[in-house]
Amino acid sequence: MWRSLWPTIDRFSLHHFRYIVNQLREIRVVDKRNREVVLDLLQSIVEIVTYGDRHDPAIFECFMEFQVLAEFVRILKIGGNSGIEAPLLQYLSIMIQNVENEHAIYYCFSNGYINSVISHHYEFDGGDLIPYYVSFLRTVSGKIGRDTICLLVKVHQDTAISLPLYDEALKFANHGEKMIQIAVRALTLNIYNVADEMVYQFLTTPTASAYFSSLILNLKNKCLHVDAIINGVKESFHEKKRDLLSETDRILDDFYYLKDILCIPEQRLNKLVTENIVNMLILPMLLTLLNNRLSNDTGLSAITCLYVLCRLLQVFDGTNLVNVIGSAVLFSFMPPNVTDAAESVVSARLEQVNGLAVCYQEGEEMVDLQHEGAENFMMNYVLKHSLEFTELSSCFDSSPLENSENEWGGIFSCIFSRNHSLMLGSLMLLFTVADSKDLHYQLAAKIGFSQVKTASEMIGSTVAGHIQKIVNQLLKVLASEPPLSVPILLHAAWFLRKLLVFLDQKLEDNDCHLFKTSYEVSCGHLYEEFDRCWFDHIPDVLKSEWANCKTALEESSQSKDPFFLLELASIQNPPSVFYLTSQAIPVLLLIGNGWLIVSRFLFSIFN
């Protein structure tokens, strides 16, 4: 009853807001004794400003009149060891996130208040301050636009010298926590999407652009970690697979982040990122493969190179990267025995790949990249020189093929390698390049897998003339005695099916005999399972697994996960197809179904 005699206080009124602000301005020191009082004042201000942004414009006018953001900065500076930084950043994030009035947003970014909060010296050692700080930076980046980003740039003589929001965020780009990495990357993408001319000039300076080099360098380190996992001797296969899945997921995250950057319609940014990817990642890996080395100067194995290149082609859109890789792969189709010395062949390949990079840069310099049709002109220029490089090897396309696998250089030496992981990996790279929708038609004609169909076009194909050799190599794997591991057989069957589908090509008599032999042996071992204790379950398992086998065999190279290459390389002593355990029985049925599907498909072609 007595409460009704007191006047009610409207906590969202302009009068109450003035009262709260005045209370905050009277604070001269922040310590543990008054910390909660100060936090209550800050929370009330944020709640009232958020309310006023939607319902009472006078509140934000008062907010500007009293320069409340300056009070936030002052409280931050006098906070000392009170631990007020984290909640203050949280309240600021909430306010900026919920303010929708463009005039209000413009004011918040004016006068350097936000930059003062960003550049404040924080003690990040220990505690949970980093997540609050990075969250605040991400919130700010989400509100900036082309008209407001200039307010956060530090300028000297009409030149941007610093962008604190960007600079401070990149300090946490390699933080151990996944959510912080995601927040930093989202922030950078927000900036790239709204950056104006001045900001892009800053982003492309050597100091700021070092971020992209660092990004690729960290990506290479992850690839080296993949190699270390594969070559580890103490871990079991299941532990290796778990670690490989984790590390490859991180590599894939990096690829999708780089793809997001390249999707931004800014030519200078695209050029900068593409050059770093090509020069620091793609070319060193291609040189590993083209020079017939199991590892490159940085210790990266050929298997990991093949995996990364396949994944890169599957993730990235656009013509530049796929045609760079496609051209380099074509350069390797030269039998090294036609030269007088092996050194000259290696030198020629180095010149070819390096020449492609030079041609790419020359093409960019010859044309205004902003002009319509510039990309087509540049790619035609690069491909013109790429095809000139391959003319040296074209004279060998019609030469008779001998039986020795040691004749072949470049990626062919991998295809005909005794290392089955290397063989399947090089085929995976070749198929992924050929299936790319962005592959230039001239390169597609040179490869001759999917787009090329007519006999006249097949004559000029670099790869198509060697298909019988590749098919024979795969059939030798399928018909090997004793049989190889189940995964090797399954993936070899997948490649064999793809080759025959692409080229509508029948097997030669010897190859047909190899296939029939492997088919009969596989069926025989499947029949042996009928005498085992789980005979009653075979029909049900066959029925349930049949569709899965067919789906796996019909999978395109663009959607096929090349992770199997790392699995095969990590198995030190792969079990035979006859080595049965309770876990291996379903796998045996899977490969048995795969054989039946492939055989039916092939016999429909033969007959």
PDB file of C-alpha atoms in Angstrom, residues 7 30 69 76 208 224 260 310 370:
ATOM      1  CA  PRO A   7       6.443   7.868  -7.831  1.00  0.00           C
ATOM      2  CA  VAL A  30      37.447   1.213 -10.386  1.00  0.00           C
ATOM      3  CA  LEU A  69      31.524   6.246 -25.433  1.00  0.00           C
ATOM      4  CA  LEU A  76      38.509   0.950 -19.320  1.00  0.00           C
ATOM      5  CA  ALA A 208      49.589  -6.172 -44.282  1.00  0.00           C
ATOM      6  CA  LEU A 224      53.928 -31.641 -42.878  1.00  0.00           C
ATOM      7  CA  ASP A 260      35.773 -17.288 -49.653  1.00  0.00           C
ATOM      8  CA  CYS A 310      43.169 -33.079 -55.392  1.00  0.00           C
ATOM      9  CA  GLN A 370      39.111  -4.668 -64.504  1.00  0.00           C
TER      10      GLN A 370
END
